[in-house]
Tab-separated table of C-alpha atoms and ligand atoms in Angstrom:
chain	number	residue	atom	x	y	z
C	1	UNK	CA	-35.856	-6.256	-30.533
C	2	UNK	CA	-32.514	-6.593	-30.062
C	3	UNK	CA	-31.854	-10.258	-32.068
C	4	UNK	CA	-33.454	-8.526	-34.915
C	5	UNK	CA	-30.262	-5.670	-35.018
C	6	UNK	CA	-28.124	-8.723	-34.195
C	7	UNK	CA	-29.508	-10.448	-36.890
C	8	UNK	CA	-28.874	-7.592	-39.198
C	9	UNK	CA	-25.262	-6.828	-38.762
C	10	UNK	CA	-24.492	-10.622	-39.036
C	11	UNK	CA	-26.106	-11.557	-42.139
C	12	UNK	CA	-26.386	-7.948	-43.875
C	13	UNK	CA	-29.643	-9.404	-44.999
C	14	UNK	CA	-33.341	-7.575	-45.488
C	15	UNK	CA	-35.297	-7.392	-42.084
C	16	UNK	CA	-37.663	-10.358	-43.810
C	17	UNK	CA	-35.149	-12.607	-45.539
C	18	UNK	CA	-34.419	-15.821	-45.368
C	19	UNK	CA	-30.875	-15.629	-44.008
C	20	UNK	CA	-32.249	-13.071	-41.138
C	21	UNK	CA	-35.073	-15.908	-40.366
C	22	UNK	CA	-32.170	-18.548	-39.744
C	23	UNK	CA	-30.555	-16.326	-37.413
C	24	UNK	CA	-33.513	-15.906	-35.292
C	25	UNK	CA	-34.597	-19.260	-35.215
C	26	UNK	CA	-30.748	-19.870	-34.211
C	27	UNK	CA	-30.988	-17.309	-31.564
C	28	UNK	CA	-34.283	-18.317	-30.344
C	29	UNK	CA	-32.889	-22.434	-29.916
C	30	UNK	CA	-29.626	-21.159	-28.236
C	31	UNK	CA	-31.272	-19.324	-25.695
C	32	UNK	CA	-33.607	-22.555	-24.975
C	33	UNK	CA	-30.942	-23.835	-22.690
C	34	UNK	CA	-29.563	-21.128	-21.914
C	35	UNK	CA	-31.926	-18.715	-20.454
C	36	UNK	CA	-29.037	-15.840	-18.989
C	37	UNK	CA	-27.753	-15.623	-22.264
C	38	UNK	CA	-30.100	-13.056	-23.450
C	39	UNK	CA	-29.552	-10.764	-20.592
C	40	UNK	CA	-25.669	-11.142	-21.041
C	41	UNK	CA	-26.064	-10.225	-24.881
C	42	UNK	CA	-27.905	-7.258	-23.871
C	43	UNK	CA	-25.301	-5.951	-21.444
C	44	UNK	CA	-22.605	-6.776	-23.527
C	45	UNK	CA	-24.468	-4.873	-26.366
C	46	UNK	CA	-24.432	-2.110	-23.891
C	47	UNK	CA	-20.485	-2.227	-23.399
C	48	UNK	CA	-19.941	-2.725	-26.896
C	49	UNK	CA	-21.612	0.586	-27.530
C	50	UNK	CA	-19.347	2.451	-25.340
C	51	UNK	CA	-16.055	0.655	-26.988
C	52	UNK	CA	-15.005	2.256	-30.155
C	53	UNK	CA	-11.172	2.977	-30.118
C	54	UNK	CA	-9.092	0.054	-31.117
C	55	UNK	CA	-12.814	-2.140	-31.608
C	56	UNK	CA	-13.493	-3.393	-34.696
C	57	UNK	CA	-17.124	-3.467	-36.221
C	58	UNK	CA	-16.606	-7.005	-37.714
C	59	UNK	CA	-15.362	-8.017	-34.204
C	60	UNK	CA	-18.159	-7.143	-32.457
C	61	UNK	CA	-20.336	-9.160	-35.581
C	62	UNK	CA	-18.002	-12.278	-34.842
C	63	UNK	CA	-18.626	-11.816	-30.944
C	64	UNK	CA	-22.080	-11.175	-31.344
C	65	UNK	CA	-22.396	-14.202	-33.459
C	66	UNK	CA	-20.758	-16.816	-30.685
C	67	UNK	CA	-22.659	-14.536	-28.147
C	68	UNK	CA	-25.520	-17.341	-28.408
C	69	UNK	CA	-22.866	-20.355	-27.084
C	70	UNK	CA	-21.356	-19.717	-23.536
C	71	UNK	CA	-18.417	-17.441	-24.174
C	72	UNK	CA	-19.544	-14.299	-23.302
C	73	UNK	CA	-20.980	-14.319	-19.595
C	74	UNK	CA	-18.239	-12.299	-19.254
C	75	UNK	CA	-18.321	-9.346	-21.209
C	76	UNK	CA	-14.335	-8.029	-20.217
C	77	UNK	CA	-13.605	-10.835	-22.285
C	78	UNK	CA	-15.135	-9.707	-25.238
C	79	UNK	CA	-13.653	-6.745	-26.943
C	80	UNK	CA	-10.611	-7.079	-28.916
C	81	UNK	CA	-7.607	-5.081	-27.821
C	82	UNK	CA	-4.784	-3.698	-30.052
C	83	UNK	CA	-1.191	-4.979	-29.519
C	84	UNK	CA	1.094	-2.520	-31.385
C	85	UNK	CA	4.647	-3.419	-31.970
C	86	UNK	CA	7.347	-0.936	-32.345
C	87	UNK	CA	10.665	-1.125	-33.393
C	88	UNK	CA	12.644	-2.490	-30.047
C	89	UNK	CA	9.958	-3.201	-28.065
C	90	UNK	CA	8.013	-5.649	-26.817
C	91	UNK	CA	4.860	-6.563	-25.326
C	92	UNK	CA	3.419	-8.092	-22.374
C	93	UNK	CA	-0.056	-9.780	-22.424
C	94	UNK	CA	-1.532	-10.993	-20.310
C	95	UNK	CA	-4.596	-13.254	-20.111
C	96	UNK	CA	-5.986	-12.307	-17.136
C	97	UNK	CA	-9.845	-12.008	-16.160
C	98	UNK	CA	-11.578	-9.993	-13.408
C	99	UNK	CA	-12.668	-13.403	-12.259
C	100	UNK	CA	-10.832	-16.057	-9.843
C	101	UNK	CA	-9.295	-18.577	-12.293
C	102	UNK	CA	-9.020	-22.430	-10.944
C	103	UNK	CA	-5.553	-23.613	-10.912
C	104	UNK	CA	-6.170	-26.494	-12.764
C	105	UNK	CA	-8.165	-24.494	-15.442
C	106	UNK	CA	-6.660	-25.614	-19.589
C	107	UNK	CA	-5.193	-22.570	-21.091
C	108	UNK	CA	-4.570	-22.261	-24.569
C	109	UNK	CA	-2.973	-19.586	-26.545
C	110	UNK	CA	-4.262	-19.369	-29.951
C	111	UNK	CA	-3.292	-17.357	-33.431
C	112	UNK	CA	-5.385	-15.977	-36.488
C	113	UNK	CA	-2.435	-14.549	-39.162
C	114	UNK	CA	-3.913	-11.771	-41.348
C	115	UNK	CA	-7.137	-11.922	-39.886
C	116	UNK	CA	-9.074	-10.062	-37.301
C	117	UNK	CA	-11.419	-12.112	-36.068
C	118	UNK	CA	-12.948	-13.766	-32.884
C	119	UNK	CA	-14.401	-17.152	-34.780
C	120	UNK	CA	-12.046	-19.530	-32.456
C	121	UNK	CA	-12.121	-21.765	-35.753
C	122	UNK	CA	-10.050	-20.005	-37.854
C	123	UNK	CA	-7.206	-19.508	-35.372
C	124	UNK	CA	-3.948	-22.579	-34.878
C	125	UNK	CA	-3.523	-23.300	-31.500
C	126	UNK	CA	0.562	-22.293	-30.337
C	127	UNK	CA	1.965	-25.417	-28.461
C	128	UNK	CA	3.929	-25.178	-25.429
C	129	UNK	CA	6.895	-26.780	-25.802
C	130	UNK	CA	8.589	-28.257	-22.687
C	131	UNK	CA	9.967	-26.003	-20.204
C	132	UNK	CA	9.917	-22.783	-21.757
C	133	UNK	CA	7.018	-20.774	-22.751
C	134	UNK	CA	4.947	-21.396	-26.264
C	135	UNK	CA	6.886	-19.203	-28.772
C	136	UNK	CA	5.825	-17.883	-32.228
C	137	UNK	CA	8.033	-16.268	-34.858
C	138	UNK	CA	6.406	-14.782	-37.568
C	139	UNK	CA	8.373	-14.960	-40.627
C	140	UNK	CA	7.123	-12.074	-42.572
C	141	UNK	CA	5.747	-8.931	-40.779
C	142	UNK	CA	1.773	-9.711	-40.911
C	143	UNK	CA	-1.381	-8.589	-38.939
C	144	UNK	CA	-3.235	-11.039	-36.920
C	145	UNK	CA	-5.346	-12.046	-33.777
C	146	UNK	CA	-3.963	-13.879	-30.868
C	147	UNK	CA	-6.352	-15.736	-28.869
C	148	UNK	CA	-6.443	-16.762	-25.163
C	149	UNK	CA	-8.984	-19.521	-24.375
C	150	UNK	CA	-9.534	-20.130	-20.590
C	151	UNK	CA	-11.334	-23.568	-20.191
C	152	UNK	CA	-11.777	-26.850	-22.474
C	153	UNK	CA	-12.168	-26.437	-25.978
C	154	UNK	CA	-15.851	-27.754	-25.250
C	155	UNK	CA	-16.690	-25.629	-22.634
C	156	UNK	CA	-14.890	-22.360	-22.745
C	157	UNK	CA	-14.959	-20.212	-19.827
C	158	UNK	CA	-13.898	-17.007	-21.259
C	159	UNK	CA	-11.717	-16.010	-24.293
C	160	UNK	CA	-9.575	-12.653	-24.476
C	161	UNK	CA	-8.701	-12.009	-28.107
C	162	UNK	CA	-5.692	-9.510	-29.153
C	163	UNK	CA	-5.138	-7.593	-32.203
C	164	UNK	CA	-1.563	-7.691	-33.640
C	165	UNK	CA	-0.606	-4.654	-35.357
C	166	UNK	CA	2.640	-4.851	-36.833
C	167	UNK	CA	2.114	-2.103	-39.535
C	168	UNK	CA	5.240	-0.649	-38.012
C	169	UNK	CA	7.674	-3.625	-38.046
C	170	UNK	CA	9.987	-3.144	-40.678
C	171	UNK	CA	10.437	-5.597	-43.622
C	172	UNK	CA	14.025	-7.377	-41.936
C	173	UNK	CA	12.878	-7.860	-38.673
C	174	UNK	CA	10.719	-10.435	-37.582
C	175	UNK	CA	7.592	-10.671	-34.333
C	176	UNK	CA	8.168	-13.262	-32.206
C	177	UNK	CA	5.361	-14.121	-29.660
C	178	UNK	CA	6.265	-15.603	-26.819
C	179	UNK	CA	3.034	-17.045	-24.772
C	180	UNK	CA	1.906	-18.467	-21.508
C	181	UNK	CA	-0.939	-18.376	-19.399
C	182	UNK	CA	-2.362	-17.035	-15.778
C	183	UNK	CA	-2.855	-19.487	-13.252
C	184	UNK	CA	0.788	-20.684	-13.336
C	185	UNK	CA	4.191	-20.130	-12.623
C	186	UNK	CA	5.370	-16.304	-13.212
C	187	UNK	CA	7.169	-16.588	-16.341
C	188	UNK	CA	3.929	-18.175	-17.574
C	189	UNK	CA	1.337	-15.804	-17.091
C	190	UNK	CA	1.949	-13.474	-19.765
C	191	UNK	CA	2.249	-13.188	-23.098
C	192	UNK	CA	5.213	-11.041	-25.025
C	193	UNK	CA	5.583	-9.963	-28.440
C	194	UNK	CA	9.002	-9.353	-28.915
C	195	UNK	CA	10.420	-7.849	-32.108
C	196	UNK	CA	14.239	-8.560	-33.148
C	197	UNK	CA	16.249	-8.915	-36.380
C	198	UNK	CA	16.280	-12.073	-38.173
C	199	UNK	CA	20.251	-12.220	-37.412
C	200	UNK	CA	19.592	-12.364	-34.454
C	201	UNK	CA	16.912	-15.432	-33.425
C	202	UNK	CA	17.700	-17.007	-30.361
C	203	UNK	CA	16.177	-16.633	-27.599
C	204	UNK	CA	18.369	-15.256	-25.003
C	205	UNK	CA	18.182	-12.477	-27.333
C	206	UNK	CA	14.708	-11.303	-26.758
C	207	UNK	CA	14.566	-7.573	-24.776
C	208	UNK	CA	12.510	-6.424	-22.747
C	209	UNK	CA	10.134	-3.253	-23.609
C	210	UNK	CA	10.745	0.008	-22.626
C	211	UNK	CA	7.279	1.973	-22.761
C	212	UNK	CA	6.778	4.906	-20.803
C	213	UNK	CA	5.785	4.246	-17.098
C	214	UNK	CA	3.053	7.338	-17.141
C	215	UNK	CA	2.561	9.832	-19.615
C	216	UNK	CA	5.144	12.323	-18.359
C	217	UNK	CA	7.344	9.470	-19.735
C	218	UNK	CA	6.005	10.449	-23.313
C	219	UNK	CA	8.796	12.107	-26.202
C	220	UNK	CA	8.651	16.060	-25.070
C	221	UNK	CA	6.329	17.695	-28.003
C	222	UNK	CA	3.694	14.394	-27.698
C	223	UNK	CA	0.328	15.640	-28.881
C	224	UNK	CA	-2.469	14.408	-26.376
C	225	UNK	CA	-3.891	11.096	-27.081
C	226	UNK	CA	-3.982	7.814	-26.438
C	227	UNK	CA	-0.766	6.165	-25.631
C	228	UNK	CA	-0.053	2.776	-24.040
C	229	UNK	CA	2.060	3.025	-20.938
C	230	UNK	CA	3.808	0.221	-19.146
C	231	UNK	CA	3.728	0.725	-15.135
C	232	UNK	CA	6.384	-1.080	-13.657
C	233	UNK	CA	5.230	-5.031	-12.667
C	234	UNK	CA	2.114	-4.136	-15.236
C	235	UNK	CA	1.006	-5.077	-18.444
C	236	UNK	CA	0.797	-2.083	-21.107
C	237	UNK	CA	-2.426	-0.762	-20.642
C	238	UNK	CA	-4.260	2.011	-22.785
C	239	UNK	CA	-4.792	5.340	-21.530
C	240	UNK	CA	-5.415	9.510	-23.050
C	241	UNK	CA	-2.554	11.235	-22.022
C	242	UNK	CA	-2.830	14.970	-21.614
C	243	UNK	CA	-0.274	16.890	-22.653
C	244	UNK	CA	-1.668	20.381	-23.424
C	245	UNK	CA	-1.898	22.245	-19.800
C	246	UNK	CA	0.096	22.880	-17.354
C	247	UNK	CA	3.265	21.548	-19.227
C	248	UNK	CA	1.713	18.436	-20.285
C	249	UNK	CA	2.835	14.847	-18.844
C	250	UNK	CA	-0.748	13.875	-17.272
C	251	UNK	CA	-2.468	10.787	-16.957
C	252	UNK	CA	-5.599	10.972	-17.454
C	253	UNK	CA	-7.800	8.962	-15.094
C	254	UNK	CA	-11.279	9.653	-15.285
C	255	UNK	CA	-13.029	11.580	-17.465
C	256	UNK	CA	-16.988	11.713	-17.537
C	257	UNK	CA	-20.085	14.340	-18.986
C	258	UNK	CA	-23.289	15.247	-17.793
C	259	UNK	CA	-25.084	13.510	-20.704
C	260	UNK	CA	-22.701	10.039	-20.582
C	261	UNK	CA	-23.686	6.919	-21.860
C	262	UNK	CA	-21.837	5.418	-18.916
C	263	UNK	CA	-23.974	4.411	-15.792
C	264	UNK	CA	-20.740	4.381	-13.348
C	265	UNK	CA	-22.870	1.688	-10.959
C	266	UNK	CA	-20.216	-0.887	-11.832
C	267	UNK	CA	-19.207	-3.789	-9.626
C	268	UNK	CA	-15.692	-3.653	-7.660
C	269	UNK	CA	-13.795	-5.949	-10.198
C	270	UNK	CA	-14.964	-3.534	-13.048
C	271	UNK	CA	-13.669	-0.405	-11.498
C	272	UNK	CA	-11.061	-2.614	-10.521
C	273	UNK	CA	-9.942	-3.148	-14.093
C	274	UNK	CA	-11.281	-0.279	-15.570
C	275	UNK	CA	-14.302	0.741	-18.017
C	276	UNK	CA	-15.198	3.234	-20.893
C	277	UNK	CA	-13.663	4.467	-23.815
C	278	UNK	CA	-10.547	6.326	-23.372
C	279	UNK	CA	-11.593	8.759	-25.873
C	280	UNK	CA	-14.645	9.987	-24.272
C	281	UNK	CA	-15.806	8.566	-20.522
C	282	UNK	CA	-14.452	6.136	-18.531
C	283	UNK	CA	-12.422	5.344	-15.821
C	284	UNK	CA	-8.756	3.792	-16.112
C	285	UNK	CA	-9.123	1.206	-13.200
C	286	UNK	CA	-8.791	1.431	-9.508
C	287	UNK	CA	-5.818	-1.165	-9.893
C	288	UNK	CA	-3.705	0.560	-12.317
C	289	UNK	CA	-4.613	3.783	-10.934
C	290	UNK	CA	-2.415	2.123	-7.699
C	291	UNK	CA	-0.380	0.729	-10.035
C	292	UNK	CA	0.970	3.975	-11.589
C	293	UNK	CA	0.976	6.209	-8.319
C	294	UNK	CA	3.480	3.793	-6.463
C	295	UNK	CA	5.858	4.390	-9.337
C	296	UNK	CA	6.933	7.698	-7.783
C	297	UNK	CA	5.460	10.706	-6.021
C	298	UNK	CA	2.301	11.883	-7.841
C	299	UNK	CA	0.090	15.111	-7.845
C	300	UNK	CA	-3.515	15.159	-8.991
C	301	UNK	CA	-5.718	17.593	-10.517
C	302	UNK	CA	-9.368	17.514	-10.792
C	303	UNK	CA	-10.675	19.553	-13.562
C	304	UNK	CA	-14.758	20.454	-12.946
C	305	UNK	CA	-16.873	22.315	-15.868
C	306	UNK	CA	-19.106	23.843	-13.902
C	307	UNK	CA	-23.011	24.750	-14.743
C	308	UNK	CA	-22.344	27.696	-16.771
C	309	UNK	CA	-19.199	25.522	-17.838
C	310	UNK	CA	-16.418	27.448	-16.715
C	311	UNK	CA	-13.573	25.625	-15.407
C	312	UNK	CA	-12.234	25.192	-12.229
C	313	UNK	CA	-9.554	23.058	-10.798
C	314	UNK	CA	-8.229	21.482	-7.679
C	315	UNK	CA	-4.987	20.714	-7.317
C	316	UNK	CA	-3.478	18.455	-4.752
C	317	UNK	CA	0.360	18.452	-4.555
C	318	UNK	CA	0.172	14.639	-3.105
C	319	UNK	CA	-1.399	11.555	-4.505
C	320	UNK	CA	-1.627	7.796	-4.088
C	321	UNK	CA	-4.054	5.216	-3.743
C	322	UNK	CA	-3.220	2.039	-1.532
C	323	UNK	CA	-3.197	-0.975	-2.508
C	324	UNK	CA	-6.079	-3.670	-2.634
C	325	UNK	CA	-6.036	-4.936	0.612
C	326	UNK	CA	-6.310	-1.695	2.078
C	327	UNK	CA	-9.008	-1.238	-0.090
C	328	UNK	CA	-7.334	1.282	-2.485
C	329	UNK	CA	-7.678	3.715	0.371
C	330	UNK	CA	-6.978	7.650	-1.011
C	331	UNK	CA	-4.147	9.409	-0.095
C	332	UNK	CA	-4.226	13.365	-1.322
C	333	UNK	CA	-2.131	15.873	-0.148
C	334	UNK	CA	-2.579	19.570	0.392
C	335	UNK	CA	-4.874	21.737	-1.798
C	336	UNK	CA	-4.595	24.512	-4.410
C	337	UNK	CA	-7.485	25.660	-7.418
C	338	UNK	CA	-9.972	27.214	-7.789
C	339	UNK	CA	-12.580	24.635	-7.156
C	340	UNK	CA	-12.919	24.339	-3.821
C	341	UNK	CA	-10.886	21.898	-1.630
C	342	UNK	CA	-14.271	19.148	-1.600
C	343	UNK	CA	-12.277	16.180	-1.726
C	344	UNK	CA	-10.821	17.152	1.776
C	345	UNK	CA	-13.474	18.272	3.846
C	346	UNK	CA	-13.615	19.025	7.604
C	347	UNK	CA	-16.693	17.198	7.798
C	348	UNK	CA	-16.299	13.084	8.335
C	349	UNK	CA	-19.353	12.465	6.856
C	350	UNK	CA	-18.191	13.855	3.342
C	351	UNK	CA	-14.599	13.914	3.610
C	352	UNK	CA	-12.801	11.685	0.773
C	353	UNK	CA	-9.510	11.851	1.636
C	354	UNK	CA	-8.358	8.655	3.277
C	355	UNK	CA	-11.403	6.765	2.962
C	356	UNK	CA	-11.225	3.192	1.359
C	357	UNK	CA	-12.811	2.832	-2.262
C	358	UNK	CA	-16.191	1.581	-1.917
C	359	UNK	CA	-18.663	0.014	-4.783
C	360	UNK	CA	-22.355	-1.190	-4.771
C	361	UNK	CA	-21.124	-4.847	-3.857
C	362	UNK	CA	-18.034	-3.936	-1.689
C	363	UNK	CA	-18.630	-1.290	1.258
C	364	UNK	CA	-15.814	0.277	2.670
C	365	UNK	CA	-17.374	3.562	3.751
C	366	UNK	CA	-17.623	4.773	6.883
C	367	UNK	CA	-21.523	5.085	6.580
C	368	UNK	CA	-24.543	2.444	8.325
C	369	UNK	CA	-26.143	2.033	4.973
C	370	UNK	CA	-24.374	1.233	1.382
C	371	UNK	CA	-23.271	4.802	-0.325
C	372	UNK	CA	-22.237	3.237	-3.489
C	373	UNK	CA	-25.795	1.850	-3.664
C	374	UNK	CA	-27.170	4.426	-2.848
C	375	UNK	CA	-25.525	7.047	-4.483
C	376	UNK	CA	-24.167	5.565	-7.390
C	377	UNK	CA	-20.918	4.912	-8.864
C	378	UNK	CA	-17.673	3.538	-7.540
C	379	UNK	CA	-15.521	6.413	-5.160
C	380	UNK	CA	-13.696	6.890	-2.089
C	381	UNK	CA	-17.257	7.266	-0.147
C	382	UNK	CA	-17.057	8.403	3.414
C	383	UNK	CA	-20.978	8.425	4.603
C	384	UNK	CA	-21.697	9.745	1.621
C	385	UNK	CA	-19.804	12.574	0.033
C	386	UNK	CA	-18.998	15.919	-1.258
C	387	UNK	CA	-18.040	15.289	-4.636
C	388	UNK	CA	-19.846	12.529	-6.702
C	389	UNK	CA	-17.752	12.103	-10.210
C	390	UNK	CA	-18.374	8.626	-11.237
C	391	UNK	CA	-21.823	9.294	-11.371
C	392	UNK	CA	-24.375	9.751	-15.027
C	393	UNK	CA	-26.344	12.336	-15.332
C	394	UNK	CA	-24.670	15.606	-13.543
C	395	UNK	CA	-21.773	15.269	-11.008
C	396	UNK	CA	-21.252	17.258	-7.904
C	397	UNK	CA	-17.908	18.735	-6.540
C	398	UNK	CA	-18.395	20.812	-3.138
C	399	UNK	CA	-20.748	23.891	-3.548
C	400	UNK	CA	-19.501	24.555	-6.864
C	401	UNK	CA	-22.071	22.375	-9.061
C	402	UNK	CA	-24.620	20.270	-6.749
C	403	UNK	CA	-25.630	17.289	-9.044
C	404	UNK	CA	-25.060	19.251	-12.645
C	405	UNK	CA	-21.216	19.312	-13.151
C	406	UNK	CA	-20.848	19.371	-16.920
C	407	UNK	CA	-17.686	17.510	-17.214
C	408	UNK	CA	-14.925	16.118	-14.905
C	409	UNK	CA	-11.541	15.025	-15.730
C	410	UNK	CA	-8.737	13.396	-12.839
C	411	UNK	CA	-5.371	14.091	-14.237
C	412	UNK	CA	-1.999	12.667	-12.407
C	413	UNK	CA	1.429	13.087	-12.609
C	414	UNK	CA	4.786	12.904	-10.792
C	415	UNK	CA	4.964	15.742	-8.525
C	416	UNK	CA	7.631	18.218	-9.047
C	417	UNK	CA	10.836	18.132	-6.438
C	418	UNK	CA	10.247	21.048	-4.191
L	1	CA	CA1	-21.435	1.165	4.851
């Protein structure tokens, strides 16, 4: 059962001790009133599983532990996040949700020093002072949490917890946070962690970041990895950059195996936002998928391992996705590889170039019935398809594999002047 492993990792008790029978009773009571609760713990359980880079094992104890009050019907809002502060940089946050948040809705921006945690009572709030965004300076370099609370203290909403990782500040500068909140004015909605000398306080001073905008940004020589990129209007988001073929420079956008933990049959605002861990499957977000391609003028490559796993590519020299009111429709332009052009079919009923991005509770293909329902998966569905990559348990590109694609990996960057 799964209260009994909750159990477990929270108290670090015996199966049969006393401490383990308290925290099933506990359980048991919490759920009384709240009878979705247990489903939401299981699917969050489920996410959790998936999550490793930058997710700590004591944060998922702490989450698991407040799982039993309200605060995590929303699973995005669970995992903690790392916030990594360079030299010269700074960083935006922001406390966004793939939810609609009420105007009116409290926010409160919270911080944990030298803890990383997600028990709400160990954390200070940060008090907006009038007319300018809540600010924190932290005297000494120091690790910490920063919190984002959406809703009264007694009846949270959804929280969004960030790791601080200053490990890199050096000992005479200082981190300044400055915070706000979504909802409001512009300046408001994000957060930034600014980094500056102690000489040099006020704060006019403060300077803007400078990450790269994709991964082609990236110091030439970058191993691949995961790097945090800042698209222009964005927030830094997390992503595996790929910078071992073909020159290096790629974003990578998708990645997914044959024998995935993923299910892919994710709502809109999940692809929206992204799922997965960036180390092994997921999907970087329909959004900032947009997001990056506007930037400049992209290519994409799809990179199948077939059956026998060999692997074949197809390369399209043009790529951008609209935005979300015209339903992240795909725009791809002509085809080279080795893989077969599938994405660009002659056929209307399998084509996926130009077709609007469809999931199981938004359809935008071109088909009577629902393909994302019925086929799985989030994609630019026509009525249905020829390649199915956001799919678990075998994908299919063209001819080449029919439902037992090994691996698949979407790879962008800026296309090369011709
Ligand atoms: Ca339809």
């Amino acid at each position: 059962m799964q209260w009994t492993r909750f159990c477990h990792d929270i108290t670090r008790t015996s199966l049969k001790g006393p401490q383990q029978q308290h925290c099933l009773e506990a359980l048991a009571e919490a759920a009384v009133p709240l009878a979705p609760v247990t489903e939401a713990i299981n699917t969050i359980w489920v996410k959790l599983s998936q999550l490793e880079e930058g997710y700590q094992p004591a944060a998922r104890i702490f989450q698991c532990a407040t799982c039993r009050l309200v605060d995590c019907q929303f699973p995005l809002d669970c995992p903690v996040q790392d916030v990594w502060v360079h030299e010269d940089e700074a960083i935006t946050l922001h406390c966004d949700v793939p939810f609609a948040v009420p105007p009116d809705l409290p926010i409160t921006w919270m911080f944990a020093k030298d803890i990383r945690t997600q028990d709400l009572a160990l954390f200070e709030e940060l008090q907006e002072s009038l007319g300018e965004p809540p600010s924190l300076t932290l005297q000494d370099p120091t690790l910490g949490t920063i919190a984002c609370r959406l809703g009264a203290p007694s009846e949270t909403l959804a929280r969004k917890y960030f790791y601080l990782n200053v490990t890199q500040c050096l000992l005479p500068l200082a981190c300044v946070l400055v915070l706000a909140a979504p909802g409001l004015s512009m300046p408001k909605q994000t957060l930034n962690i600014f980094k500056k000398t102690l000489s040099n306080t006020s704060a006019s001073a403060l300077k803007k970041t400078s990450w790269p905008k994709d991964c082609s940004e990236l110091v030439s020589g970058s191993p691949s990895g995961i790097y945090i990129i800042q698209p222009t209007g964005l927030h830094p988001i997390k992503v595996y950059c790929e910078m071992n073929v073909t020159n290096g420079g790629w974003t990578v956008i998708q990645r997914n195996q044959k024998d995935t933990a993923v299910t892919w049959a994710e709502s809109w605002s999940t692809y929206k936002y992204g799922f997965g861990n960036v180390r092994s499957e997921y999907w970087l977000g329909t959004e900032y998928i947009h997001q990056i391609a506007k930037q400049k003028v992209y290519q994409v490559r799809f990179v199948i391992w077939d059956t026998k796993n060999n692997i074949k590519f197809a390369d399209y020299n043009l790529f951008s996705v609209e935005d979300e009111s015209h339903g992240y429709r795909l725009r791809l332009g002509s085809y080279t590889g080795t893989a077969g052009d599938a994405m660009d079919s002659n056929n209307p009923s399998n084509v996926h170039n130009n077709m609007k991005f469809s999931t199981k509770d938004m359809d935008q293909d071109t088909s009577r019935k629902n393909c994302a329902s019925h086929s799985g998966g989030g994609w630019w569905y026509s009525a249905c398809y020829s390649v199915r990559l956001n799919f678990k348990g075998g994908m299919t590109w063209g001819s080449l594999c029919k439902g037992d694609c090994k691996s698949s990996l979407i790879l962008i960057k800026p296309a090369p002047y011709h």
